[in-house]
Amino acid sequence: VDVGTASVAEIGAAYRSGELSPVEVVEHCLARIEERDGEINAWITVLGDQAVAAAREAERALAGGDDRGPLHGIPFALKDNVDTATIETTCASRILRGNVPSEDADVAARLREAGAILLGKTNLLEFAYGIVHPDFGQCNNPLDTGRTSGGSSSGSCAAVADGMVPLAVGTDTGGSIRVPAAYCGVAGLKPTYDLVSRRGVFPLSWSLDHVGPIARTAADASLLLRAMAGERLPAVTAFGGADAVRGLRIGVVGEHLGDDLRPGVRSAFDRALGDLERAGATLAESSVRSLAYAEDALFPVFGPEAVAVHETWMRSRPEDYAPMTRTQLELGLLVPATDYVRAQRYRALLRSEFDAVFRDVDAVAAPTVAWVAPAEDPAIAGGDGAIEARRTGPYNLTGHPAVSVSCGPAEDGLPAGLQFAGPRMSDLRLLDVAAAYEEVRS
Amino acid sequence: VSEPAADTVATLAAAAGMPLSPERCEELAPLYEMLRHSIEHLRSADLGDLEPLGPGSAPHRRDG
């Protein structure tokens, strides 16, 4: 079993057959981090001895017949805006340096209960708000270290892509799981709104924030989601392999195919649609007319909500933010209350149009981002930032689940993201579809 | 940077309870112009009688 590429199920099977032990896997991950993270910068905190000790405990438990399920003994990472008891949680900001929570976030506690081993906390854009803080630096893309891994869940996606850890948790307010997943060639799900508890996760925008799984494959992401969401998930479905695509009705939303798509990304998307058709899916043209306003509605929601979160520090410590984080926060002051409400009303319109589409198709597919990984992350408050989130942000507005899996290669030998979105609470089904695509990808 | 945009930034920030220095207002003015165009586009959307529901609730239109 190659720990750097094996699935969680394969690692788990190797634990139970005695071929591998949790200690060996954790030590492999720590060695990989030691070897590679100087170049990538995916981690803010690495829990060396603590993780090895937890691995020993998992090893003893498994040997003693105390088997907690598929994540028992599997290492995972948490984005560093997720609270961890006694472990610093910085949000990649100078403002929270030295912040040591007294309690685990719900999602951290759930994963520990499932027997997973916390390996450390990963880098992100400051407060998940779209820009790198110079104290923490950019997380570089493992596929091309001259480029960004994307944001804001940059470290979580890069660490998984580079084989430093098999599973990671991210957060997504406008695309912050799916964009870096696309850039790094991994699978990342923004679940249905509130499917995964946000308690103990530092907020960016309460009504848009989602906590979700990141993994090398959609099948692994599905295992992680089940542990993260627990009883909030509907009855568990079995993974159907490539069969999950047969007979599936997939809508291709015309508004997601604009001229902003880079040619290589469009070609990769068209090849992916061809793969899905050959595997038995039926494609249909779909339209969501109000998508024309989606990127206009995103900032009027999260801008003011972010100000409400940060107001005290904006007054007392403005210089401690990265300059563009401060600028973006201050822009949130400039959205009139009537336009915040207008944007919230627009969300109802957009959601009802997608709900109508999902009465005709099982899922919709689109490229996740218009381009492959750029050198640096574009600021949210600018033209490129809006384009980057154009195909991901709408699902934060509506609360529908959306997963990005790797397709391509698209341009410069780098992958693009293929995004599937579906009805609320269809998360496991979407991950099945994404996993089936990974099997039939040409 | 147009003077009126910086003035509007100053007015809106003060109205939000967080007055900004004239220099900050000048710096924010170009981005505010982009935001203003975007919000004006959103204002042109026909929202009918939709209520501002959160994403966890079912869509709803009032009857009659």
Short mmCIF file of C-alpha atoms in Angstrom, two decimals:
data_model
loop_
_atom_site.label_atom_id
_atom_site.label_comp_id
_atom_site.label_asym_id
_atom_site.label_seq_id
_atom_site.Cartn_x
_atom_site.Cartn_y
_atom_site.Cartn_z
CA VAL A 1 0.00 0.00 0.00
CA ASP A 2 1.43 3.35 -1.06
CA VAL A 3 0.28 5.68 1.72
CA GLY A 4 0.74 8.73 -0.50
CA THR A 5 -1.83 7.54 -3.04
CA ALA A 6 -3.91 4.86 -1.31
CA SER A 7 -7.59 5.44 -0.62
CA VAL A 8 -8.87 5.65 2.93
CA ALA A 9 -10.63 2.32 2.42
CA GLU A 10 -7.33 0.74 1.29
CA ILE A 11 -5.45 2.15 4.28
CA GLY A 12 -8.21 0.97 6.61
CA ALA A 13 -8.14 -2.52 5.11
CA ALA A 14 -4.36 -2.60 5.51
CA TYR A 15 -4.75 -1.67 9.20
CA ARG A 16 -7.16 -4.50 9.75
CA SER A 17 -5.04 -7.05 7.87
CA GLY A 18 -1.94 -6.00 9.78
CA GLU A 19 -0.14 -4.84 6.63
CA LEU A 20 0.06 -1.25 7.93
CA SER A 21 -0.32 0.49 11.26
CA PRO A 22 -1.63 3.99 12.11
CA VAL A 23 1.82 4.85 13.50
CA GLU A 24 3.47 3.97 10.19
CA VAL A 25 0.95 6.07 8.28
CA VAL A 26 1.30 9.08 10.59
CA GLU A 27 5.09 8.84 10.43
CA HIS A 28 4.90 8.66 6.64
CA CYS A 29 2.75 11.81 6.57
CA LEU A 30 5.08 13.67 8.95
CA ALA A 31 8.09 12.72 6.81
CA ARG A 32 6.33 13.96 3.69
CA ILE A 33 5.54 17.27 5.41
CA GLU A 34 9.15 17.58 6.55
CA GLU A 35 10.37 16.93 3.01
CA ARG A 36 7.94 19.13 1.10
CA ASP A 37 6.35 21.83 3.22
CA GLY A 38 9.27 24.22 3.01
CA GLU A 39 8.35 24.64 -0.62
CA ILE A 40 4.56 24.42 -0.33
CA ASN A 41 3.70 26.11 3.01
CA ALA A 42 0.49 24.17 3.55
CA TRP A 43 0.73 23.90 7.34
CA ILE A 44 0.53 26.41 10.17
CA THR A 45 0.73 23.84 12.97
CA VAL A 46 2.01 20.26 12.68
CA LEU A 47 1.26 17.98 15.63
CA GLY A 48 4.22 15.62 15.48
CA ASP A 49 4.48 13.84 18.85
CA GLN A 50 0.80 14.38 19.63
CA ALA A 51 -0.25 12.73 16.36
CA VAL A 52 2.13 9.81 16.86
CA ALA A 53 0.74 9.29 20.36
CA ALA A 54 -2.82 9.33 19.00
CA ALA A 55 -1.75 6.82 16.33
CA ARG A 56 -0.37 4.49 19.01
CA GLU A 57 -3.66 4.70 20.85
CA ALA A 58 -5.59 3.93 17.64
CA GLU A 59 -3.29 1.00 16.98
CA ARG A 60 -3.95 -0.40 20.47
CA ALA A 61 -7.69 0.13 20.12
CA LEU A 62 -7.90 -1.60 16.75
CA ALA A 63 -5.78 -4.49 18.00
CA GLY A 64 -8.09 -4.77 21.00
CA GLY A 65 -11.23 -4.94 18.87
CA ASP A 66 -12.41 -1.37 19.58
CA ASP A 67 -13.02 -0.44 15.92
CA ARG A 68 -14.65 2.95 15.47
CA GLY A 69 -15.17 2.62 11.72
CA PRO A 70 -13.60 3.69 8.43
CA LEU A 71 -11.75 6.74 9.76
CA HIS A 72 -10.19 4.99 12.75
CA GLY A 73 -6.45 5.65 12.65
CA ILE A 74 -6.67 7.82 9.51
CA PRO A 75 -4.79 11.16 9.75
CA PHE A 76 -6.64 14.36 8.86
CA ALA A 77 -6.00 18.10 8.76
CA LEU A 78 -8.17 21.01 9.82
CA LYS A 79 -8.17 24.40 8.19
CA ASP A 80 -6.84 26.80 10.80
CA ASN A 81 -10.16 28.58 11.25
CA VAL A 82 -11.57 25.49 12.99
CA ASP A 83 -11.24 25.59 16.78
CA THR A 84 -9.11 22.91 18.42
CA ALA A 85 -8.91 22.60 22.20
CA THR A 86 -5.42 23.48 23.48
CA ILE A 87 -4.08 23.94 19.93
CA GLU A 88 -3.53 27.42 18.49
CA THR A 89 -6.13 28.53 15.94
CA THR A 90 -4.90 31.55 13.99
CA CYS A 91 -7.18 32.00 10.96
CA ALA A 92 -3.81 32.87 9.30
CA SER A 93 -4.05 36.32 10.86
CA ARG A 94 -1.75 38.27 13.16
CA ILE A 95 -4.87 39.18 15.12
CA LEU A 96 -5.37 35.62 16.36
CA ARG A 97 -1.73 34.67 16.95
CA GLY A 98 -1.66 32.97 20.33
CA ASN A 99 -5.40 32.20 20.30
CA VAL A 100 -5.80 28.79 21.97
CA PRO A 101 -9.45 27.68 22.13
CA SER A 102 -10.68 25.82 25.16
CA GLU A 103 -13.01 23.57 23.16
CA ASP A 104 -13.01 21.68 19.89
CA ALA A 105 -15.31 22.82 17.12
CA ASP A 106 -18.13 20.32 16.60
CA VAL A 107 -16.51 19.00 13.44
CA ALA A 108 -13.15 18.47 15.14
CA ALA A 109 -14.79 16.64 18.02
CA ARG A 110 -16.78 14.44 15.66
CA LEU A 111 -13.69 13.39 13.72
CA ARG A 112 -11.77 12.61 16.90
CA GLU A 113 -14.74 10.53 18.08
CA ALA A 114 -14.61 8.64 14.79
CA GLY A 115 -11.02 7.71 15.66
CA ALA A 116 -9.36 9.96 13.07
CA ILE A 117 -5.98 11.43 14.02
CA LEU A 118 -5.49 15.19 13.86
CA LEU A 119 -2.18 15.80 12.10
CA GLY A 120 -2.28 19.58 12.21
CA LYS A 121 -3.81 22.87 11.13
CA THR A 122 -3.53 24.14 7.57
CA ASN A 123 -2.81 27.49 5.99
CA LEU A 124 -5.57 29.66 4.54
CA LEU A 125 -6.22 33.10 3.21
CA GLU A 126 -6.55 35.48 6.13
CA PHE A 127 -9.84 34.82 7.95
CA ALA A 128 -10.87 32.88 4.80
CA TYR A 129 -11.35 36.32 3.24
CA GLY A 130 -9.52 36.06 -0.02
CA ILE A 131 -5.97 37.28 0.53
CA VAL A 132 -2.67 35.97 1.96
CA HIS A 133 -1.41 37.56 5.17
CA PRO A 134 2.33 38.22 4.74
CA ASP A 135 3.07 36.74 8.20
CA PHE A 136 1.84 33.37 6.93
CA GLY A 137 2.66 33.52 3.23
CA GLN A 138 1.13 31.96 0.16
CA CYS A 139 0.44 28.24 0.06
CA ASN A 140 1.97 27.09 -3.21
CA ASN A 141 0.45 24.55 -5.54
CA PRO A 142 2.06 21.09 -5.28
CA LEU A 143 1.51 20.60 -9.02
CA ASP A 144 3.49 23.77 -9.85
CA THR A 145 5.02 25.56 -6.90
CA GLY A 146 5.23 28.79 -8.90
CA ARG A 147 1.45 29.04 -8.62
CA THR A 148 -1.07 29.36 -5.81
CA SER A 149 -2.97 26.39 -4.49
CA GLY A 150 -6.03 28.66 -4.47
CA GLY A 151 -8.10 29.79 -1.58
CA SER A 152 -9.19 30.10 0.89
CA SER A 153 -8.80 26.43 1.93
CA SER A 154 -5.35 26.51 0.34
CA GLY A 155 -3.38 24.42 2.82
CA SER A 156 -6.07 21.74 3.17
CA CYS A 157 -6.21 21.14 -0.58
CA ALA A 158 -2.44 21.38 -1.11
CA ALA A 159 -1.67 18.99 1.75
CA VAL A 160 -4.08 16.39 0.35
CA ALA A 161 -2.85 16.87 -3.21
CA ASP A 162 0.76 16.43 -2.16
CA GLY A 163 0.15 13.23 -0.22
CA MET A 164 0.92 14.85 3.15
CA VAL A 165 -2.44 13.77 4.57
CA PRO A 166 -5.30 11.77 3.08
CA LEU A 167 -8.19 13.88 4.41
CA ALA A 168 -8.76 17.51 5.29
CA VAL A 169 -11.54 19.85 6.35
CA GLY A 170 -12.14 23.18 4.62
CA THR A 171 -14.68 25.99 4.65
CA ASP A 172 -16.46 27.52 1.68
CA THR A 173 -18.22 30.90 1.55
CA GLY A 174 -18.03 31.58 -2.20
CA GLY A 175 -15.91 28.68 -3.47
CA SER A 176 -13.17 28.32 -0.86
CA ILE A 177 -13.22 24.51 -0.92
CA ARG A 178 -14.02 23.97 -4.59
CA VAL A 179 -11.66 26.55 -6.11
CA PRO A 180 -8.46 25.20 -4.47
CA ALA A 181 -9.71 21.64 -5.03
CA ALA A 182 -9.89 22.45 -8.75
CA TYR A 183 -6.46 24.10 -8.79
CA CYS A 184 -4.82 21.23 -6.87
CA GLY A 185 -6.61 18.33 -8.58
CA VAL A 186 -8.45 16.94 -5.55
CA ALA A 187 -12.08 16.40 -4.57
CA GLY A 188 -13.86 18.97 -2.41
CA LEU A 189 -17.52 19.28 -1.40
CA LYS A 190 -19.46 22.30 -0.25
CA PRO A 191 -22.29 20.48 1.49
CA THR A 192 -25.91 21.50 1.78
CA TYR A 193 -26.12 24.59 3.99
CA ASP A 194 -25.91 23.63 7.67
CA LEU A 195 -25.48 19.91 6.97
CA VAL A 196 -22.14 20.14 8.81
CA SER A 197 -22.12 22.09 12.05
CA ARG A 198 -20.41 25.50 11.95
CA ARG A 199 -20.10 25.69 15.74
CA GLY A 200 -16.50 26.54 16.61
CA VAL A 201 -15.59 27.50 13.05
CA PHE A 202 -14.59 31.16 12.77
CA PRO A 203 -17.28 32.86 10.68
CA LEU A 204 -16.76 34.91 7.55
CA SER A 205 -20.43 35.22 6.59
CA TRP A 206 -22.97 33.31 8.67
CA SER A 207 -25.52 32.86 5.92
CA LEU A 208 -22.99 31.75 3.28
CA ASP A 209 -20.43 29.74 5.28
CA HIS A 210 -20.23 25.96 4.79
CA VAL A 211 -17.84 23.39 6.30
CA GLY A 212 -16.89 20.51 4.00
CA PRO A 213 -14.59 17.58 3.21
CA ILE A 214 -11.50 17.51 0.99
CA ALA A 215 -9.87 14.26 -0.16
CA ARG A 216 -7.91 12.73 -3.00
CA THR A 217 -11.09 11.10 -4.32
CA ALA A 218 -14.81 11.68 -4.03
CA ALA A 219 -15.24 8.27 -2.37
CA ASP A 220 -12.85 9.33 0.40
CA ALA A 221 -14.65 12.67 0.70
CA SER A 222 -17.87 10.72 1.16
CA LEU A 223 -16.39 8.80 4.10
CA LEU A 224 -15.21 12.04 5.66
CA LEU A 225 -18.57 13.76 5.17
CA ARG A 226 -20.41 10.90 6.88
CA ALA A 227 -18.26 11.42 9.99
CA MET A 228 -18.53 15.22 9.83
CA ALA A 229 -22.31 15.37 9.40
CA GLY A 230 -23.37 12.35 11.43
CA GLU A 231 -27.06 12.10 12.09
CA ARG A 232 -27.81 15.17 9.98
CA LEU A 233 -27.28 13.06 6.85
CA PRO A 234 -30.21 11.18 5.36
CA ALA A 235 -30.08 7.37 5.16
CA VAL A 236 -26.66 6.31 3.90
CA THR A 237 -26.49 5.17 0.30
CA ALA A 238 -24.03 2.58 -0.96
CA PHE A 239 -21.40 3.66 -3.45
CA GLY A 240 -22.50 2.33 -6.82
CA GLY A 241 -19.21 2.70 -8.71
CA ALA A 242 -19.51 3.69 -12.36
CA ASP A 243 -23.15 2.58 -12.22
CA ALA A 244 -23.98 5.80 -10.38
CA VAL A 245 -23.82 7.57 -13.76
CA ARG A 246 -25.94 5.13 -15.79
CA GLY A 247 -29.32 6.68 -16.48
CA LEU A 248 -28.34 9.89 -14.67
CA ARG A 249 -29.84 13.08 -16.09
CA ILE A 250 -27.21 15.82 -16.05
CA GLY A 251 -28.08 19.41 -16.84
CA VAL A 252 -25.53 21.68 -18.44
CA VAL A 253 -26.40 25.20 -17.35
CA GLY A 254 -25.84 27.49 -20.31
CA GLU A 255 -25.14 30.49 -18.08
CA HIS A 256 -22.10 28.63 -16.67
CA LEU A 257 -20.48 28.42 -20.13
CA GLY A 258 -19.55 32.05 -20.71
CA ASP A 259 -16.71 33.50 -22.75
CA ASP A 260 -14.57 33.85 -19.64
CA LEU A 261 -13.76 30.11 -19.77
CA ARG A 262 -10.19 29.50 -20.88
CA PRO A 263 -10.08 27.29 -24.02
CA GLY A 264 -8.25 24.48 -22.25
CA VAL A 265 -10.79 24.46 -19.42
CA ARG A 266 -13.68 24.37 -21.89
CA SER A 267 -12.06 21.45 -23.74
CA ALA A 268 -11.48 19.55 -20.51
CA PHE A 269 -15.12 20.13 -19.54
CA ASP A 270 -16.37 18.93 -22.94
CA ARG A 271 -14.24 15.78 -22.64
CA ALA A 272 -15.69 15.16 -19.20
CA LEU A 273 -19.23 15.47 -20.57
CA GLY A 274 -18.26 12.96 -23.27
CA ASP A 275 -17.00 10.54 -20.61
CA LEU A 276 -20.25 10.88 -18.68
CA GLU A 277 -22.36 10.26 -21.79
CA ARG A 278 -20.34 7.16 -22.69
CA ALA A 279 -20.91 5.91 -19.15
CA GLY A 280 -24.66 6.13 -19.67
CA ALA A 281 -25.60 9.62 -18.49
CA THR A 282 -28.11 11.72 -20.44
CA LEU A 283 -27.16 15.35 -20.97
CA ALA A 284 -29.71 18.14 -21.14
CA GLU A 285 -29.44 21.87 -21.68
CA SER A 286 -30.58 23.81 -18.63
CA SER A 287 -31.00 27.50 -17.95
CA VAL A 288 -31.00 29.54 -14.76
CA ARG A 289 -31.73 33.05 -15.98
CA SER A 290 -31.21 34.85 -12.70
CA LEU A 291 -27.59 33.66 -12.56
CA ALA A 292 -26.92 36.94 -14.37
CA TYR A 293 -27.11 38.62 -10.96
CA ALA A 294 -25.34 36.05 -8.79
CA GLU A 295 -21.95 37.72 -8.58
CA ASP A 296 -23.66 41.05 -7.88
CA ALA A 297 -25.43 39.50 -4.88
CA LEU A 298 -22.50 37.71 -3.27
CA PHE A 299 -20.59 40.70 -1.88
CA PRO A 300 -23.67 42.59 -0.61
CA VAL A 301 -24.30 39.55 1.60
CA PHE A 302 -20.86 38.61 2.88
CA GLY A 303 -19.38 42.12 2.95
CA PRO A 304 -21.73 43.44 5.68
CA GLU A 305 -21.80 40.08 7.49
CA ALA A 306 -17.97 40.09 7.63
CA VAL A 307 -18.02 43.62 9.04
CA ALA A 308 -20.41 42.46 11.75
CA VAL A 309 -17.90 39.73 12.68
CA HIS A 310 -14.81 41.96 12.55
CA GLU A 311 -16.14 45.33 13.71
CA THR A 312 -14.25 45.41 17.01
CA TRP A 313 -10.86 44.60 15.46
CA MET A 314 -11.52 46.94 12.52
CA ARG A 315 -11.65 49.72 15.09
CA SER A 316 -8.88 48.56 17.41
CA ARG A 317 -6.32 46.76 15.20
CA PRO A 318 -6.82 47.75 11.55
CA GLU A 319 -3.08 47.68 10.81
CA ASP A 320 -2.82 44.04 11.84
CA TYR A 321 -4.89 42.86 8.88
CA ALA A 322 -3.23 42.26 5.52
CA PRO A 323 -3.85 45.46 3.55
CA MET A 324 -6.31 43.87 1.12
CA THR A 325 -8.20 42.09 3.91
CA ARG A 326 -8.67 45.45 5.60
CA THR A 327 -9.76 47.02 2.31
CA GLN A 328 -12.29 44.26 1.67
CA LEU A 329 -13.66 44.56 5.18
CA GLU A 330 -14.03 48.32 4.82
CA LEU A 331 -15.85 47.87 1.52
CA GLY A 332 -18.44 45.93 3.47
CA LEU A 333 -19.30 49.18 5.28
CA LEU A 334 -20.41 50.66 1.97
CA VAL A 335 -23.29 48.29 1.22
CA PRO A 336 -26.60 49.96 2.14
CA ALA A 337 -28.93 47.87 4.30
CA THR A 338 -31.58 47.90 1.58
CA ASP A 339 -29.13 46.23 -0.81
CA TYR A 340 -28.20 43.60 1.77
CA VAL A 341 -31.90 42.77 2.02
CA ARG A 342 -32.25 42.89 -1.77
CA ALA A 343 -29.44 40.36 -2.11
CA GLN A 344 -31.12 38.10 0.45
CA ARG A 345 -34.38 38.31 -1.51
CA TYR A 346 -32.48 37.50 -4.70
CA ARG A 347 -31.21 34.31 -3.05
CA ALA A 348 -34.79 33.07 -2.83
CA LEU A 349 -35.22 33.70 -6.56
CA LEU A 350 -31.99 31.95 -7.51
CA ARG A 351 -32.78 29.00 -5.28
CA SER A 352 -36.26 28.56 -6.70
CA GLU A 353 -34.87 28.58 -10.26
CA PHE A 354 -32.31 25.89 -9.38
CA ASP A 355 -35.02 23.89 -7.59
CA ALA A 356 -37.03 23.99 -10.82
CA VAL A 357 -34.00 22.72 -12.77
CA PHE A 358 -33.54 19.88 -10.26
CA ARG A 359 -37.09 18.71 -10.95
CA ASP A 360 -35.93 17.89 -14.51
CA VAL A 361 -32.36 16.68 -13.93
CA ASP A 362 -30.55 14.82 -11.14
CA ALA A 363 -27.55 17.14 -11.11
CA VAL A 364 -25.99 19.98 -13.05
CA ALA A 365 -22.39 20.01 -14.24
CA ALA A 366 -20.08 22.94 -14.96
CA PRO A 367 -16.41 23.84 -14.89
CA THR A 368 -15.55 24.81 -11.31
CA VAL A 369 -13.35 27.78 -12.26
CA ALA A 370 -12.77 29.51 -15.60
CA TRP A 371 -9.03 28.91 -15.50
CA VAL A 372 -6.30 26.71 -14.02
CA ALA A 373 -4.24 27.75 -10.99
CA PRO A 374 -2.84 31.30 -11.41
CA ALA A 375 0.38 32.61 -9.86
CA GLU A 376 -1.47 34.40 -7.04
CA ASP A 377 -4.99 34.54 -5.68
CA PRO A 378 -7.04 37.40 -7.09
CA ALA A 379 -8.59 39.71 -4.51
CA ILE A 380 -12.32 39.22 -3.98
CA ALA A 381 -12.85 42.94 -4.42
CA GLY A 382 -11.86 43.05 -8.07
CA GLY A 383 -12.79 41.78 -11.49
CA ASP A 384 -10.81 38.53 -11.42
CA GLY A 385 -12.01 37.66 -7.94
CA ALA A 386 -15.61 37.84 -9.12
CA ILE A 387 -14.85 35.69 -12.17
CA GLU A 388 -13.02 33.12 -10.04
CA ALA A 389 -16.14 32.62 -7.88
CA ARG A 390 -18.63 32.91 -10.77
CA ARG A 391 -19.54 29.21 -10.90
CA THR A 392 -19.11 28.38 -7.21
CA GLY A 393 -20.67 31.37 -5.42
CA PRO A 394 -24.20 30.72 -6.72
CA TYR A 395 -24.42 27.51 -4.67
CA ASN A 396 -23.37 29.37 -1.51
CA LEU A 397 -26.24 31.74 -2.20
CA THR A 398 -28.74 28.91 -2.69
CA GLY A 399 -27.40 26.39 -0.15
CA HIS A 400 -27.41 23.53 -2.67
CA PRO A 401 -24.52 21.04 -2.38
CA ALA A 402 -21.73 21.22 -4.98
CA VAL A 403 -18.63 19.09 -5.40
CA SER A 404 -15.52 19.71 -7.49
CA VAL A 405 -13.47 16.81 -8.84
CA SER A 406 -10.42 16.89 -11.02
CA CYS A 407 -10.73 16.78 -14.80
CA GLY A 408 -8.34 17.57 -17.58
CA PRO A 409 -5.45 18.20 -18.02
CA ALA A 410 -6.66 21.62 -19.10
CA GLU A 411 -3.77 24.05 -19.61
CA ASP A 412 -0.03 23.96 -18.89
CA GLY A 413 -0.41 20.34 -17.80
CA LEU A 414 -2.63 21.44 -14.89
CA PRO A 415 -6.08 20.11 -14.03
CA ALA A 416 -9.39 21.89 -14.16
CA GLY A 417 -12.31 21.29 -11.82
CA LEU A 418 -15.54 19.59 -12.81
CA GLN A 419 -18.38 20.71 -10.55
CA PHE A 420 -21.58 18.77 -9.92
CA ALA A 421 -24.41 20.42 -7.99
CA GLY A 422 -27.71 18.88 -6.95
CA PRO A 423 -30.82 19.24 -4.80
CA ARG A 424 -30.46 20.02 -1.11
CA MET A 425 -29.47 16.96 0.96
CA SER A 426 -28.31 15.05 -2.13
CA ASP A 427 -24.71 15.33 -0.91
CA LEU A 428 -23.94 11.61 -0.78
CA ARG A 429 -25.56 11.05 -4.15
CA LEU A 430 -23.47 13.86 -5.64
CA LEU A 431 -20.31 12.34 -4.21
CA ASP A 432 -21.32 8.99 -5.73
CA VAL A 433 -21.73 10.69 -9.10
CA ALA A 434 -18.38 12.43 -8.72
CA ALA A 435 -16.73 9.14 -7.74
CA ALA A 436 -18.28 7.45 -10.75
CA TYR A 437 -16.90 10.19 -12.98
CA GLU A 438 -13.44 9.62 -11.48
CA GLU A 439 -13.77 5.95 -12.53
CA VAL A 440 -14.80 6.64 -16.13
CA ARG A 441 -12.58 9.71 -16.72
CA SER A 442 -10.61 9.29 -19.94
CA VAL B 1 -10.29 58.84 -8.60
CA SER B 2 -13.38 60.97 -8.74
CA GLU B 3 -13.88 63.28 -5.81
CA PRO B 4 -17.58 62.43 -5.46
CA ALA B 5 -16.83 58.68 -5.10
CA ALA B 6 -14.47 59.36 -2.19
CA ASP B 7 -17.10 61.64 -0.65
CA THR B 8 -19.72 58.92 -0.97
CA VAL B 9 -17.36 56.43 0.65
CA ALA B 10 -16.90 58.82 3.56
CA THR B 11 -20.66 59.29 3.93
CA LEU B 12 -21.50 55.59 3.78
CA ALA B 13 -18.73 54.57 6.18
CA ALA B 14 -19.80 57.24 8.66
CA ALA B 15 -23.43 56.12 8.31
CA ALA B 16 -22.30 52.57 9.11
CA GLY B 17 -20.76 53.87 12.31
CA MET B 18 -17.12 53.63 11.30
CA PRO B 19 -15.82 56.93 9.87
CA LEU B 20 -12.73 56.54 7.68
CA SER B 21 -9.91 59.00 7.10
CA PRO B 22 -10.01 61.03 3.86
CA GLU B 23 -6.95 59.04 2.67
CA ARG B 24 -8.70 55.72 3.21
CA CYS B 25 -11.77 57.03 1.41
CA GLU B 26 -9.62 57.98 -1.58
CA GLU B 27 -8.04 54.53 -1.60
CA LEU B 28 -11.39 52.77 -1.44
CA ALA B 29 -13.05 54.96 -4.07
CA PRO B 30 -12.09 52.91 -7.20
CA LEU B 31 -13.24 49.66 -5.62
CA TYR B 32 -16.39 51.36 -4.38
CA GLU B 33 -17.13 52.41 -7.98
CA MET B 34 -16.97 48.74 -9.04
CA LEU B 35 -19.19 47.77 -6.12
CA ARG B 36 -21.69 50.51 -6.96
CA HIS B 37 -22.01 49.32 -10.58
CA SER B 38 -22.52 45.79 -9.36
CA ILE B 39 -25.19 46.80 -6.84
CA GLU B 40 -26.97 48.90 -9.46
CA HIS B 41 -27.15 45.79 -11.65
CA LEU B 42 -28.61 43.81 -8.78
CA ARG B 43 -31.21 46.54 -8.25
CA SER B 44 -32.45 45.89 -11.81
CA ALA B 45 -33.41 42.27 -10.97
CA ASP B 46 -37.16 41.60 -10.84
CA LEU B 47 -37.65 40.05 -7.41
CA GLY B 48 -41.45 40.10 -7.47
CA ASP B 49 -42.73 39.63 -3.94
CA LEU B 50 -39.99 37.27 -2.80
CA GLU B 51 -39.11 37.44 0.84
CA PRO B 52 -35.51 37.47 2.11
CA LEU B 53 -35.43 33.89 3.27
CA GLY B 54 -32.30 32.15 4.49
CA PRO B 55 -30.85 29.26 2.52
CA GLY B 56 -32.19 26.68 4.96
CA SER B 57 -35.83 27.62 4.34
CA ALA B 58 -38.18 26.68 1.53
CA PRO B 59 -38.78 29.31 -1.16
CA HIS B 60 -42.06 31.10 -0.65
CA ARG B 61 -44.23 33.61 -2.42
CA ARG B 62 -47.12 35.30 -0.67
CA ASP B 63 -50.53 34.42 -2.04
CA GLY B 64 -52.74 37.17 -3.46
#
